[in-house]
């Protein structure tokens, strides 16, 4: 992540060139990121839309009525997806922050091995991992319920959280904690007033990733949820073939939290916050 | 006012390497300014962190006013350390930084605000409350760090290289400020430095450490006049050494026999040390020998001569006017004032016990 330096006042001729270039960049990025979503939205309000028409010949609110209607359980699935993603985020933070601290601050025997193993769930296809886990989960009654799905979502998310935090802590000077202790802060006060504010942007970024990764899980939810746990991606896949209009509307619902979370946390994602320097520089 | 006693204090980080701090005994006087001096890696900062409670000693004890404080947590010791790189909390403004210690002690906000004001006045940065640390220069950050430590009225103030990150001008200013505050508040203060001049100028007493071991603990002038070893004399710089044999108040060297009432060795192989300022040129009589001027430098406030006596070269620092009296190649009498000769042990392997007192 790099931020372009602010244009300097007083260098007028070059400033214009730069501004133009920057706007071109922004527009290009928007076209690339937002344009693919436009057809989704149009699908959701179309009734008839056949080749070679650029826009649908007839519009309808039917898809959105379907989304709201209780029979399709969209609202329930949205709630379920949110709940799982939130639980998963909380667990990731609770486990990943201390793990990241250990990796970022301390040197211990076998640290390199741990670092490689942490990446393993990201490198190994989720399907392979989950097939192994599935039998265990069935045995312990974790198959087909929210708890099991939440736990299995930790497989792809916890590595992200840990890696983000280890980067943050690698850039963190522990002497700040010693300084706080020396000035009269106890262990907890030190964590609360000194460490947490320093690593907070990293926690936000990690939590954001975790939430979105969990939110968009399909394969893991399908296998461990065993058809009992219905999340938005599952629902979306069901409609994708048969009902493109409803799938379009669902996609819009599906994309929303990502955009929302991204906007809310954008100030932590910009390279300006010192604590995220670690990942900012990668 | 707190007297700090270090007793057999030892810190071993790694069994394979020698101790960072080795069996250190030190009596840090109450209300005084004491310097821990030594080259980098000699264990100064480690010692300081142990006093602050930020590092656990491997062996030995630390006592405040006679009571062991090893079991007391750092936040309750009242020994506040100011780190070399200031460590102002970056996301707090200056007022919150200075008030941090009081907030931790649950002092009410109104009182914190007024005491922060007092501290800003004390360090001569009034009106800086709302600024952020990164808006301050190094010298200003240093003063804020000092204010943040002083506001909790510590029993012991620990300063880690307080002047090393400042340029020459700010260094003098800071030196004066530290001395003034320390005298006014009478806080037992320990500061770490690698610069012998800084230690001598600022401290009431200096503890010199090499490789985690105490070499000498004395008033600053003793390090120049009566150093314990050749190494110490060398660390303080610019001394002439002439090897010889000491017996009954005289030292016999290759270039002559000198009266030397002040000696660390009772008898035997020894080294005559004399500071360049104590070498008198052009004076004959007792304790004088004949030497040849090799070269000289006029430095405004003083003059510096290189003199060869026999096979030995020594340095003499004199009044600037003396450059007119002696030319290069001249044969002149060179006198060592007996009272200014200091006789040391011959090598660094056998070090006499460090004097304390």
Coordinates of C-alpha atoms in Angstrom, one line a residue:
Chain A
X1 CA 0.0 0.0 0.0
X2 CA 1.5 3.3 -1.0
X3 CA 0.0 6.7 -0.8
X4 CA 0.8 9.1 -3.5
X5 CA 2.4 12.3 -2.1
X6 CA 0.2 15.3 -2.0
X7 CA 0.7 17.6 -4.9
X8 CA 2.9 20.5 -4.0
X9 CA 1.4 23.9 -4.3
X10 CA 3.4 26.3 -6.5
X11 CA 4.5 23.8 -9.1
X12 CA 1.4 24.5 -11.2
X13 CA 2.4 23.0 -14.6
X14 CA 3.4 19.6 -13.2
X15 CA 0.5 19.6 -10.7
X16 CA -2.0 19.6 -13.5
X17 CA -0.4 16.6 -15.2
X18 CA -0.3 14.8 -11.9
X19 CA -3.9 15.5 -11.0
X20 CA -5.1 14.3 -14.4
X21 CA -3.0 11.2 -14.0
X22 CA -4.4 10.5 -10.6
X23 CA -8.0 11.0 -11.7
X24 CA -7.4 8.6 -14.6
X25 CA -6.1 6.1 -12.1
X26 CA -9.0 6.5 -9.8
X27 CA -11.5 6.1 -12.7
X28 CA -9.6 3.1 -14.0
X29 CA -9.7 1.5 -10.6
X30 CA -13.4 2.2 -10.2
X31 CA -14.2 0.8 -13.6
X32 CA -12.2 -2.3 -12.8
X33 CA -13.7 -2.8 -9.3
X34 CA -17.2 -1.5 -9.5
X35 CA -18.2 -2.2 -13.1
X36 CA -18.5 -5.9 -12.6
X37 CA -21.1 -5.3 -9.9
X38 CA -23.3 -3.2 -12.2
X39 CA -24.7 -6.1 -14.1
X40 CA -25.5 -7.8 -10.8
X41 CA -27.6 -4.9 -9.8
X42 CA -29.3 -4.7 -13.1
X43 CA -30.0 -8.5 -13.0
X44 CA -31.7 -8.0 -9.7
X45 CA -34.3 -5.6 -11.1
X46 CA -34.8 -7.1 -14.5
X47 CA -37.7 -9.2 -15.7
X48 CA -36.7 -9.9 -19.2
X49 CA -33.0 -9.4 -20.3
X50 CA -32.0 -11.3 -23.4
X51 CA -29.1 -11.0 -25.9
X52 CA -28.4 -8.7 -27.7
X53 CA -30.2 -6.1 -25.5
X54 CA -27.8 -3.9 -23.5
X55 CA -30.4 -3.2 -20.9
X56 CA -33.4 -5.4 -19.8
X57 CA -36.5 -5.0 -21.9
X58 CA -38.7 -5.2 -18.8
X59 CA -38.0 -4.4 -15.2
X60 CA -39.4 -6.0 -12.1
X61 CA -39.1 -5.8 -8.3
X62 CA -39.8 -9.5 -8.1
X63 CA -36.3 -10.6 -7.1
X64 CA -36.1 -8.1 -4.3
X65 CA -39.5 -9.3 -3.1
X66 CA -38.1 -12.8 -3.1
X67 CA -35.1 -11.6 -1.1
X68 CA -37.3 -10.0 1.6
X69 CA -39.8 -12.8 1.6
X70 CA -39.5 -15.2 4.6
X71 CA -39.8 -18.3 2.4
X72 CA -36.3 -18.0 1.0
X73 CA -34.7 -17.3 4.4
X74 CA -32.4 -14.6 3.0
X75 CA -32.7 -12.6 6.2
X76 CA -32.1 -15.6 8.4
X77 CA -29.1 -16.6 6.3
X78 CA -27.7 -13.0 6.4
X79 CA -28.0 -13.1 10.2
X80 CA -26.4 -16.5 10.4
X81 CA -23.5 -15.4 8.1
X82 CA -23.0 -12.3 10.2
X83 CA -23.0 -14.3 13.4
X84 CA -20.5 -16.8 12.2
X85 CA -18.3 -14.1 10.8
X86 CA -18.4 -12.1 14.0
X87 CA -17.7 -15.2 16.2
X88 CA -14.9 -16.1 13.9
X89 CA -13.5 -12.6 14.1
X90 CA -13.6 -12.5 17.9
X91 CA -11.9 -15.9 18.1
X92 CA -9.3 -14.9 15.6
X93 CA -8.5 -11.7 17.5
X94 CA -8.3 -13.6 20.8
X95 CA -5.9 -16.2 19.4
X96 CA -4.2 -14.4 16.6
X97 CA -3.1 -11.3 18.6
X98 CA -1.1 -13.1 21.2
X99 CA 0.2 -15.5 18.6
X100 CA 1.3 -12.6 16.4
X101 CA 2.9 -11.0 19.4
X102 CA 4.9 -14.1 20.1
X103 CA 6.1 -14.4 16.5
X104 CA 6.8 -10.7 16.1
X105 CA 8.6 -10.0 19.3
X106 CA 10.3 -13.1 20.5
X107 CA 12.9 -15.4 19.1
X108 CA 12.4 -19.0 20.0
X109 CA 13.5 -22.4 18.8
X110 CA 11.6 -23.6 15.8
X111 CA 10.2 -20.1 15.0
X112 CA 10.8 -20.6 11.3
X113 CA 8.9 -23.9 11.3
X114 CA 6.0 -22.2 13.0
X115 CA 6.0 -19.4 10.5
X116 CA 5.8 -21.9 7.6
X117 CA 3.2 -24.0 9.3
X118 CA 1.0 -21.0 9.8
X119 CA 0.9 -20.4 6.1
X120 CA 0.0 -24.0 5.4
X121 CA -3.8 -23.7 5.6
X122 CA -3.5 -20.8 3.1
X123 CA -1.3 -22.8 0.7
X124 CA -3.1 -26.2 1.0
X125 CA -6.5 -26.1 -0.7
X126 CA -9.3 -25.7 1.8
X127 CA -11.1 -28.6 0.4
X128 CA -8.2 -31.0 1.2
X129 CA -7.9 -29.6 4.8
X130 CA -11.6 -29.8 5.4
X131 CA -12.1 -33.3 4.2
X132 CA -9.7 -34.4 6.9
X133 CA -11.3 -32.3 9.5
X134 CA -14.8 -33.3 8.6
X135 CA -14.6 -36.8 10.1
X136 CA -13.2 -35.4 13.4
X137 CA -15.9 -32.8 13.5
X138 CA -18.6 -35.4 12.9
X139 CA -17.2 -37.5 15.8
X140 CA -17.3 -34.6 18.2
X141 CA -20.7 -33.3 17.1
X142 CA -19.3 -30.2 15.5
X143 CA -20.8 -31.1 12.1
X144 CA -23.9 -29.3 11.0
X145 CA -23.9 -26.5 13.5
X146 CA -22.8 -23.0 13.8
X147 CA -20.0 -23.7 16.3
X148 CA -18.4 -26.2 13.9
X149 CA -18.7 -23.9 10.9
X150 CA -17.2 -21.1 13.0
X151 CA -14.3 -23.2 14.1
X152 CA -13.6 -24.4 10.5
X153 CA -13.6 -20.8 9.3
X154 CA -10.6 -20.3 11.6
X155 CA -8.6 -22.5 9.3
X156 CA -8.2 -19.8 6.6
X157 CA -8.7 -16.8 8.8
X158 CA -6.4 -17.3 11.8
X159 CA -3.2 -17.4 9.6
X160 CA -4.1 -14.0 8.3
X161 CA -4.7 -12.5 11.7
X162 CA -1.5 -14.0 13.1
X163 CA 0.6 -12.8 10.1
X164 CA -0.9 -9.3 10.2
X165 CA -0.2 -9.1 14.0
X166 CA 3.3 -10.5 13.8
X167 CA 4.1 -7.8 11.2
X168 CA 2.6 -5.2 13.5
X169 CA 4.5 -6.4 16.5
X170 CA 7.7 -6.7 14.6
X171 CA 7.5 -2.9 14.1
X172 CA 6.6 -2.3 17.7
X173 CA 9.1 -1.2 20.3
X174 CA 8.5 -3.2 23.5
X175 CA 10.5 -0.5 25.4
X176 CA 7.2 1.5 25.3
X177 CA 5.8 -1.1 27.7
X178 CA 8.8 -0.9 29.9
X179 CA 8.6 2.8 29.9
X180 CA 4.9 2.6 30.9
X181 CA 5.7 0.1 33.7
X182 CA 8.4 2.4 35.0
X183 CA 6.1 5.3 35.1
X184 CA 3.7 3.4 37.2
X185 CA 1.4 1.4 34.9
X186 CA 0.5 -2.1 35.9
X187 CA 0.5 -5.0 33.4
X188 CA -3.1 -4.5 32.3
X189 CA -2.9 -0.7 32.3
X190 CA 0.2 -1.0 30.1
X191 CA -1.6 -3.2 27.6
X192 CA -4.7 -1.0 27.6
X193 CA -3.1 2.4 27.4
X194 CA 0.1 1.7 25.6
X195 CA 0.1 -1.5 23.6
X196 CA -3.4 -1.6 22.4
X197 CA -3.5 1.9 20.9
X198 CA -0.2 1.1 19.2
X199 CA -1.4 -2.2 17.6
X200 CA -5.0 -1.3 17.2
X201 CA -4.9 -0.4 13.5
X202 CA -3.3 -3.8 12.9
X203 CA -6.1 -5.5 14.9
X204 CA -8.7 -3.7 12.8
X205 CA -7.1 -4.7 9.6
X206 CA -6.8 -8.3 10.7
X207 CA -10.3 -8.4 12.0
X208 CA -11.6 -6.9 8.7
X209 CA -9.8 -9.6 6.7
X210 CA -11.1 -12.3 9.0
X211 CA -14.7 -11.1 8.8
X212 CA -14.7 -10.9 5.0
X213 CA -12.9 -14.3 4.6
X214 CA -15.4 -15.9 6.9
X215 CA -18.3 -14.1 5.2
X216 CA -17.5 -15.4 1.8
X217 CA -16.7 -19.0 2.7
X218 CA -18.6 -21.5 0.6
X219 CA -16.8 -24.9 0.5
X220 CA -16.0 -25.0 4.2
X221 CA -19.5 -24.0 5.2
X222 CA -21.1 -26.5 2.8
X223 CA -19.0 -29.5 4.0
X224 CA -19.0 -28.8 7.8
X225 CA -22.4 -27.2 7.8
X226 CA -23.7 -30.4 6.2
X227 CA -26.6 -28.5 4.7
X228 CA -27.9 -27.5 8.1
X229 CA -26.1 -24.2 8.3
X230 CA -27.4 -21.9 5.6
X231 CA -25.2 -18.9 4.9
X232 CA -25.5 -16.3 2.2
X233 CA -22.9 -18.0 -0.1
X234 CA -24.8 -21.3 0.1
X235 CA -28.0 -19.6 -0.7
X236 CA -26.4 -17.6 -3.5
X237 CA -25.1 -20.8 -5.1
X238 CA -28.5 -22.4 -5.0
X239 CA -30.0 -19.5 -6.9
X240 CA -27.1 -18.9 -9.2
X241 CA -28.2 -21.4 -11.9
X242 CA -32.0 -21.3 -11.6
X243 CA -32.8 -17.7 -10.8
X244 CA -30.3 -15.1 -12.1
X245 CA -32.4 -12.2 -10.9
X246 CA -32.5 -13.4 -7.3
X247 CA -28.9 -14.4 -7.5
X248 CA -28.2 -10.8 -8.7
X249 CA -30.1 -9.3 -5.8
X250 CA -28.4 -11.7 -3.3
X251 CA -25.0 -10.7 -4.7
X252 CA -25.8 -7.1 -4.0
X253 CA -26.7 -8.0 -0.4
X254 CA -23.6 -10.2 -0.3
X255 CA -21.2 -7.4 -1.4
X256 CA -22.6 -4.7 0.9
X257 CA -20.9 -5.6 4.2
X258 CA -17.5 -5.8 2.5
X259 CA -17.9 -2.3 1.1
X260 CA -19.3 -1.0 4.3
X261 CA -16.5 -2.5 6.5
X262 CA -13.9 -1.3 4.0
X263 CA -15.2 2.3 4.1
X264 CA -15.5 2.3 7.9
X265 CA -11.9 1.0 8.4
X266 CA -10.3 2.8 5.5
X267 CA -8.4 5.1 7.8
X268 CA -6.6 2.1 9.3
X269 CA -5.9 0.6 5.9
X270 CA -4.1 3.6 4.5
X271 CA -0.4 3.3 5.0
X272 CA -0.4 6.4 7.2
X273 CA -0.8 4.6 10.5
X274 CA 2.5 3.6 11.8
X275 CA 1.4 0.4 13.3
X276 CA 0.4 -1.1 10.0
X277 CA 3.7 -0.2 8.6
X278 CA 4.7 -3.8 8.6
X279 CA 2.1 -5.0 6.2
X280 CA 2.0 -1.6 4.5
X281 CA 5.5 -2.1 3.3
X282 CA 5.1 -5.6 1.9
Chain B
X1 CA 15.6 10.9 49.0
X2 CA 16.6 7.4 48.6
X3 CA 19.9 5.6 48.9
X4 CA 20.4 2.9 46.4
X5 CA 22.7 -0.1 47.2
X6 CA 23.7 -2.6 44.7
X7 CA 25.1 -5.7 46.3
X8 CA 26.8 -8.4 44.2
X9 CA 24.5 -7.5 41.4
X10 CA 24.9 -9.9 38.4
X11 CA 23.1 -10.4 35.1
X12 CA 23.8 -13.2 32.8
X13 CA 21.8 -13.2 29.6
X14 CA 23.4 -16.2 28.0
X15 CA 25.4 -18.9 29.7
X16 CA 27.9 -19.0 26.9
X17 CA 28.9 -15.4 27.1
X18 CA 30.4 -13.5 30.1
X19 CA 28.0 -11.8 32.5
X20 CA 26.6 -8.5 31.3
X21 CA 26.9 -7.2 34.8
X22 CA 29.4 -9.0 37.1
X23 CA 29.1 -8.9 40.8
X24 CA 28.6 -5.2 41.1
X25 CA 28.8 -3.5 44.5
X26 CA 27.8 0.1 44.5
X27 CA 26.6 2.6 47.1
X28 CA 24.6 5.3 45.3
X29 CA 24.3 8.2 47.6
X30 CA 20.9 9.8 48.5
X31 CA 20.1 13.0 46.6
X32 CA 23.3 12.9 44.5
X33 CA 23.9 12.7 40.8
X34 CA 25.8 9.5 40.0
X35 CA 27.1 8.6 36.6
X36 CA 27.4 5.0 35.3
X37 CA 30.2 5.4 32.8
X38 CA 31.7 3.0 30.4
X39 CA 32.1 2.0 26.7
X40 CA 29.1 0.6 25.0
X41 CA 28.2 -2.9 26.0
X42 CA 29.7 -2.6 29.4
X43 CA 26.5 -3.3 31.3
X44 CA 25.5 0.3 32.2
X45 CA 22.0 0.2 30.8
X46 CA 21.4 -3.4 32.0
X47 CA 22.3 -2.2 35.5
X48 CA 19.9 0.7 35.2
X49 CA 17.1 -1.6 34.0
X50 CA 17.6 -3.8 36.9
X51 CA 17.3 -0.9 39.3
X52 CA 14.1 0.2 37.6
X53 CA 12.8 -3.4 37.9
X54 CA 12.6 -3.9 34.1
X55 CA 15.1 -6.7 34.2
X56 CA 15.5 -9.4 36.8
X57 CA 19.0 -9.8 38.2
X58 CA 20.6 -13.3 37.9
X59 CA 22.1 -12.8 41.3
X60 CA 22.7 -10.2 43.9
X61 CA 20.4 -7.6 45.5
X62 CA 19.2 -4.1 45.1
X63 CA 18.3 -2.1 48.2
X64 CA 16.5 1.2 48.6
X65 CA 17.4 2.7 51.9
X66 CA 18.5 -0.6 53.2
X67 CA 15.5 -2.7 52.1
X68 CA 15.6 -5.1 49.2
X69 CA 13.2 -4.1 46.5
X70 CA 13.7 -7.1 44.2
X71 CA 10.2 -8.4 44.9
X72 CA 8.6 -5.0 44.2
X73 CA 7.1 -4.5 40.8
X74 CA 8.5 -1.9 38.6
X75 CA 5.4 0.3 38.7
X76 CA 5.6 0.4 42.5
X77 CA 9.3 0.9 42.9
X78 CA 9.3 4.7 42.4
X79 CA 12.4 4.3 40.3
X80 CA 11.5 5.9 37.0
X81 CA 13.7 5.4 33.9
X82 CA 13.9 7.8 31.0
X83 CA 15.0 5.9 27.9
X84 CA 17.7 7.0 25.5
X85 CA 15.2 7.4 22.7
X86 CA 12.6 9.2 24.9
X87 CA 9.7 6.9 24.0
X88 CA 7.0 9.5 24.1
X89 CA 3.7 7.7 23.5
X90 CA 3.1 8.7 19.9
X91 CA -0.7 8.7 19.9
X92 CA -1.0 10.8 23.1
X93 CA -0.5 14.6 23.1
X94 CA 2.2 16.1 25.3
X95 CA -0.1 16.8 28.2
X96 CA -1.3 13.2 28.3
X97 CA 2.3 12.0 28.0
X98 CA 3.4 14.0 30.9
X99 CA 0.3 13.2 32.9
X100 CA 0.6 9.4 32.2
X101 CA 2.2 8.5 35.5
X102 CA -0.4 10.5 37.5
X103 CA -3.3 9.0 35.6
X104 CA -1.9 5.5 36.5
X105 CA -1.9 6.6 40.1
X106 CA -5.5 7.7 39.8
X107 CA -4.9 11.3 40.5
X108 CA -7.9 13.4 39.6
X109 CA -7.9 15.2 36.2
X110 CA -7.8 18.7 37.6
X111 CA -4.7 18.1 39.6
X112 CA -3.1 16.3 36.7
X113 CA -3.7 19.3 34.5
X114 CA -2.2 21.8 36.9
X115 CA 0.8 19.6 37.6
X116 CA 1.4 19.1 33.9
X117 CA 1.5 22.9 33.6
X118 CA 4.1 23.1 36.4
X119 CA 6.2 20.5 34.7
X120 CA 6.0 22.2 31.3
X121 CA 7.2 25.4 33.1
X122 CA 10.0 23.4 34.8
X123 CA 11.3 22.1 31.5
X124 CA 10.7 25.5 29.8
X125 CA 8.2 24.3 27.3
X126 CA 5.0 26.1 28.4
X127 CA 2.0 25.9 26.0
X128 CA 3.0 22.5 24.5
X129 CA 0.1 20.6 26.0
X130 CA -1.8 19.9 22.8
X131 CA 1.1 19.1 20.5
X132 CA 1.9 15.6 19.4
X133 CA 5.3 14.1 20.1
X134 CA 6.2 13.9 16.4
X135 CA 5.8 17.7 16.1
X136 CA 8.7 18.2 18.6
X137 CA 12.4 18.3 18.0
X138 CA 14.7 15.8 19.7
X139 CA 15.7 18.2 22.4
X140 CA 12.1 19.1 23.2
X141 CA 11.1 15.4 23.3
X142 CA 13.9 14.8 25.7
X143 CA 12.6 17.5 28.0
X144 CA 9.1 16.2 27.8
X145 CA 10.4 12.7 28.7
X146 CA 12.2 14.2 31.7
X147 CA 9.0 16.0 32.7
X148 CA 7.0 12.8 32.4
X149 CA 9.4 11.1 34.8
X150 CA 9.6 14.0 37.2
X151 CA 5.9 14.5 37.6
X152 CA 5.5 11.3 39.7
X153 CA 8.2 12.6 42.1
X154 CA 10.3 9.4 41.8
X155 CA 12.5 8.2 44.6
X156 CA 15.2 7.4 42.1
X157 CA 15.5 9.0 38.6
X158 CA 17.3 6.9 36.0
X159 CA 18.5 8.6 32.8
X160 CA 19.8 6.4 30.0
X161 CA 22.3 8.4 27.9
X162 CA 20.3 11.6 28.4
X163 CA 22.5 13.7 26.2
X164 CA 23.7 11.4 23.5
X165 CA 21.0 12.1 20.9
X166 CA 21.3 15.8 21.2
X167 CA 23.6 18.1 19.2
X168 CA 26.4 20.0 21.1
X169 CA 24.4 23.2 21.8
X170 CA 21.3 21.4 23.1
X171 CA 23.5 19.1 25.1
X172 CA 24.9 22.0 27.1
X173 CA 21.4 23.3 27.7
X174 CA 20.1 19.9 28.8
X175 CA 23.1 19.4 31.0
X176 CA 22.4 22.6 32.8
X177 CA 18.7 21.7 33.1
X178 CA 19.3 18.3 34.5
X179 CA 21.8 19.6 37.0
X180 CA 19.4 22.4 38.1
X181 CA 16.3 20.2 38.4
X182 CA 18.3 17.5 40.2
X183 CA 19.7 20.1 42.7
X184 CA 16.3 21.7 43.2
X185 CA 14.3 18.5 43.7
X186 CA 17.1 16.6 45.4
X187 CA 16.2 13.3 43.6
X188 CA 18.7 10.5 43.8
X189 CA 19.7 10.4 40.1
X190 CA 21.7 7.8 38.2
X191 CA 22.6 8.5 34.6
X192 CA 24.3 6.3 32.1
X193 CA 26.8 7.7 29.6
X194 CA 29.7 6.5 27.5
X195 CA 31.3 10.0 27.4
X196 CA 33.8 10.6 30.2
X197 CA 33.6 14.3 29.9
X198 CA 29.8 14.2 30.3
X199 CA 30.2 12.1 33.4
X200 CA 32.8 14.4 34.9
X201 CA 31.0 17.6 34.2
X202 CA 27.6 16.4 35.4
X203 CA 28.0 13.9 38.2
X204 CA 28.9 14.1 41.8
X205 CA 30.3 10.7 41.6
X206 CA 31.3 8.4 38.7
X207 CA 31.1 4.6 38.6
X208 CA 33.3 3.3 35.8
X209 CA 32.4 -0.1 34.3
X210 CA 34.3 -2.2 31.9
X211 CA 32.8 -5.5 30.8
X212 CA 30.2 -5.5 33.5
X213 CA 32.7 -5.0 36.2
X214 CA 33.2 -1.9 38.4
X215 CA 36.6 -0.4 37.8
X216 CA 36.5 2.6 40.0
X217 CA 33.8 4.5 41.9
X218 CA 35.0 8.0 42.9
X219 CA 34.6 11.7 42.6
X220 CA 35.2 12.8 39.0
X221 CA 38.7 14.4 39.6
X222 CA 40.0 11.1 41.0
X223 CA 39.7 9.5 37.6
X224 CA 42.2 12.1 36.3
X225 CA 44.5 12.3 39.4
X226 CA 44.5 8.9 40.9
X227 CA 43.1 6.3 38.4
X228 CA 43.2 2.7 39.6
X229 CA 44.6 1.2 36.4
X230 CA 46.4 2.1 33.2
X231 CA 43.1 1.1 31.4
X232 CA 41.1 3.7 33.4
X233 CA 43.8 6.3 32.9
X234 CA 43.7 5.6 29.1
X235 CA 39.9 5.7 29.0
X236 CA 40.1 9.2 30.4
X237 CA 42.7 10.0 27.9
X238 CA 45.9 11.9 27.3
X239 CA 48.1 10.6 30.1
X240 CA 51.9 9.8 29.7
X241 CA 52.9 6.4 30.9
X242 CA 56.5 5.5 31.7
X243 CA 57.3 1.9 32.9
X244 CA 59.7 1.5 35.8
X245 CA 60.4 0.0 39.2
X246 CA 58.9 1.4 42.4
X247 CA 60.7 1.3 45.8
X248 CA 60.6 3.6 48.9
X249 CA 58.9 6.6 47.3
X250 CA 60.9 6.7 44.1
X251 CA 60.3 5.2 40.7
X252 CA 63.3 4.1 38.6
X253 CA 62.7 4.3 34.9
X254 CA 64.8 4.1 31.7
X255 CA 64.9 7.9 31.6
X256 CA 65.7 8.6 35.2
X257 CA 64.7 8.3 38.8
X258 CA 61.8 10.3 40.1
X259 CA 60.4 11.1 43.5
X260 CA 56.8 9.9 43.6
X261 CA 55.1 10.0 47.0
X262 CA 51.7 8.9 45.5
X263 CA 51.6 5.3 44.6
X264 CA 49.1 2.6 44.3
X265 CA 51.8 -0.1 44.4
X266 CA 53.8 -0.6 47.6
X267 CA 56.9 -2.0 45.7
X268 CA 57.9 -3.6 42.5
X269 CA 57.2 -3.2 38.7
X270 CA 55.1 -0.1 38.2
X271 CA 54.1 2.6 35.7
X272 CA 54.7 6.2 36.2
X273 CA 51.7 8.3 35.0
X274 CA 51.7 12.0 34.6
X275 CA 49.2 14.1 32.8
X276 CA 50.4 16.4 30.0
X277 CA 49.3 19.5 32.0
X278 CA 51.6 18.4 34.9
X279 CA 54.7 18.3 32.8
X280 CA 56.8 21.5 33.3
X281 CA 59.1 22.5 30.5
X282 CA 62.2 24.6 31.0
X283 CA 62.5 23.9 34.7
X284 CA 65.5 22.0 36.1
X285 CA 66.3 20.8 39.5
X286 CA 64.7 17.9 41.4
X287 CA 62.8 15.4 39.4
X288 CA 63.8 16.8 36.1
X289 CA 65.4 15.2 33.0
X290 CA 66.7 16.5 29.7
X291 CA 64.4 16.2 26.6
X292 CA 64.2 17.2 23.0
X293 CA 61.3 19.1 21.5
X294 CA 60.0 17.1 18.6
X295 CA 57.1 19.2 17.6
X296 CA 54.6 21.7 19.0
X297 CA 51.1 23.0 18.3
X298 CA 49.7 26.3 19.3
X299 CA 46.0 26.0 20.2
X300 CA 45.0 29.4 21.4
X301 CA 44.2 28.7 25.0
X302 CA 47.1 26.3 25.4
X303 CA 50.1 24.8 23.6
X304 CA 50.9 21.2 23.1
X305 CA 54.5 19.8 22.8
X306 CA 55.8 16.4 21.8
X307 CA 59.0 15.7 23.8
X308 CA 61.5 12.9 23.4
X309 CA 63.3 11.8 26.5
X310 CA 65.7 9.0 25.8
X311 CA 63.6 6.4 23.9
X312 CA 60.4 7.6 25.2
X313 CA 58.0 10.2 23.8
X314 CA 55.8 12.2 26.0
X315 CA 53.2 15.0 25.6
X316 CA 53.2 18.3 27.5
X317 CA 50.4 20.8 27.6
X318 CA 51.5 24.3 28.6
X319 CA 50.6 27.9 28.7
X320 CA 50.2 29.2 25.1
X321 CA 53.0 31.7 25.6
X322 CA 55.6 28.9 25.9
X323 CA 55.6 28.3 22.1
X324 CA 57.8 31.4 22.0
X325 CA 60.3 30.0 24.4
X326 CA 61.0 26.6 22.9
X327 CA 61.7 25.7 19.3
X328 CA 61.6 22.2 17.7
X329 CA 64.9 20.5 18.2
X330 CA 65.8 22.4 21.4
X331 CA 67.2 20.5 24.3
X332 CA 65.3 21.6 27.4
X333 CA 64.9 20.4 31.0
X334 CA 61.6 18.7 31.7
X335 CA 60.3 18.5 35.2
X336 CA 57.7 16.1 36.7
X337 CA 56.2 17.6 39.8
X338 CA 56.4 14.8 42.4
X339 CA 52.9 15.5 43.8
X340 CA 51.4 15.1 40.3
X341 CA 53.1 11.8 39.6
X342 CA 50.8 8.8 40.1
X343 CA 52.3 5.4 40.2
X344 CA 50.1 2.5 39.0
X345 CA 50.3 -1.2 38.8
X346 CA 52.3 -2.4 35.7
X347 CA 49.6 -4.3 33.7
X348 CA 46.0 -4.6 33.4
X349 CA 45.8 -8.3 34.4
X350 CA 46.2 -7.7 38.1
X351 CA 43.8 -5.0 38.9
X352 CA 43.8 -3.6 42.4
X353 CA 40.4 -3.7 44.2
X354 CA 38.2 -0.9 43.3
X355 CA 38.2 1.9 45.8
X356 CA 34.9 3.0 47.1
X357 CA 34.8 6.1 49.1

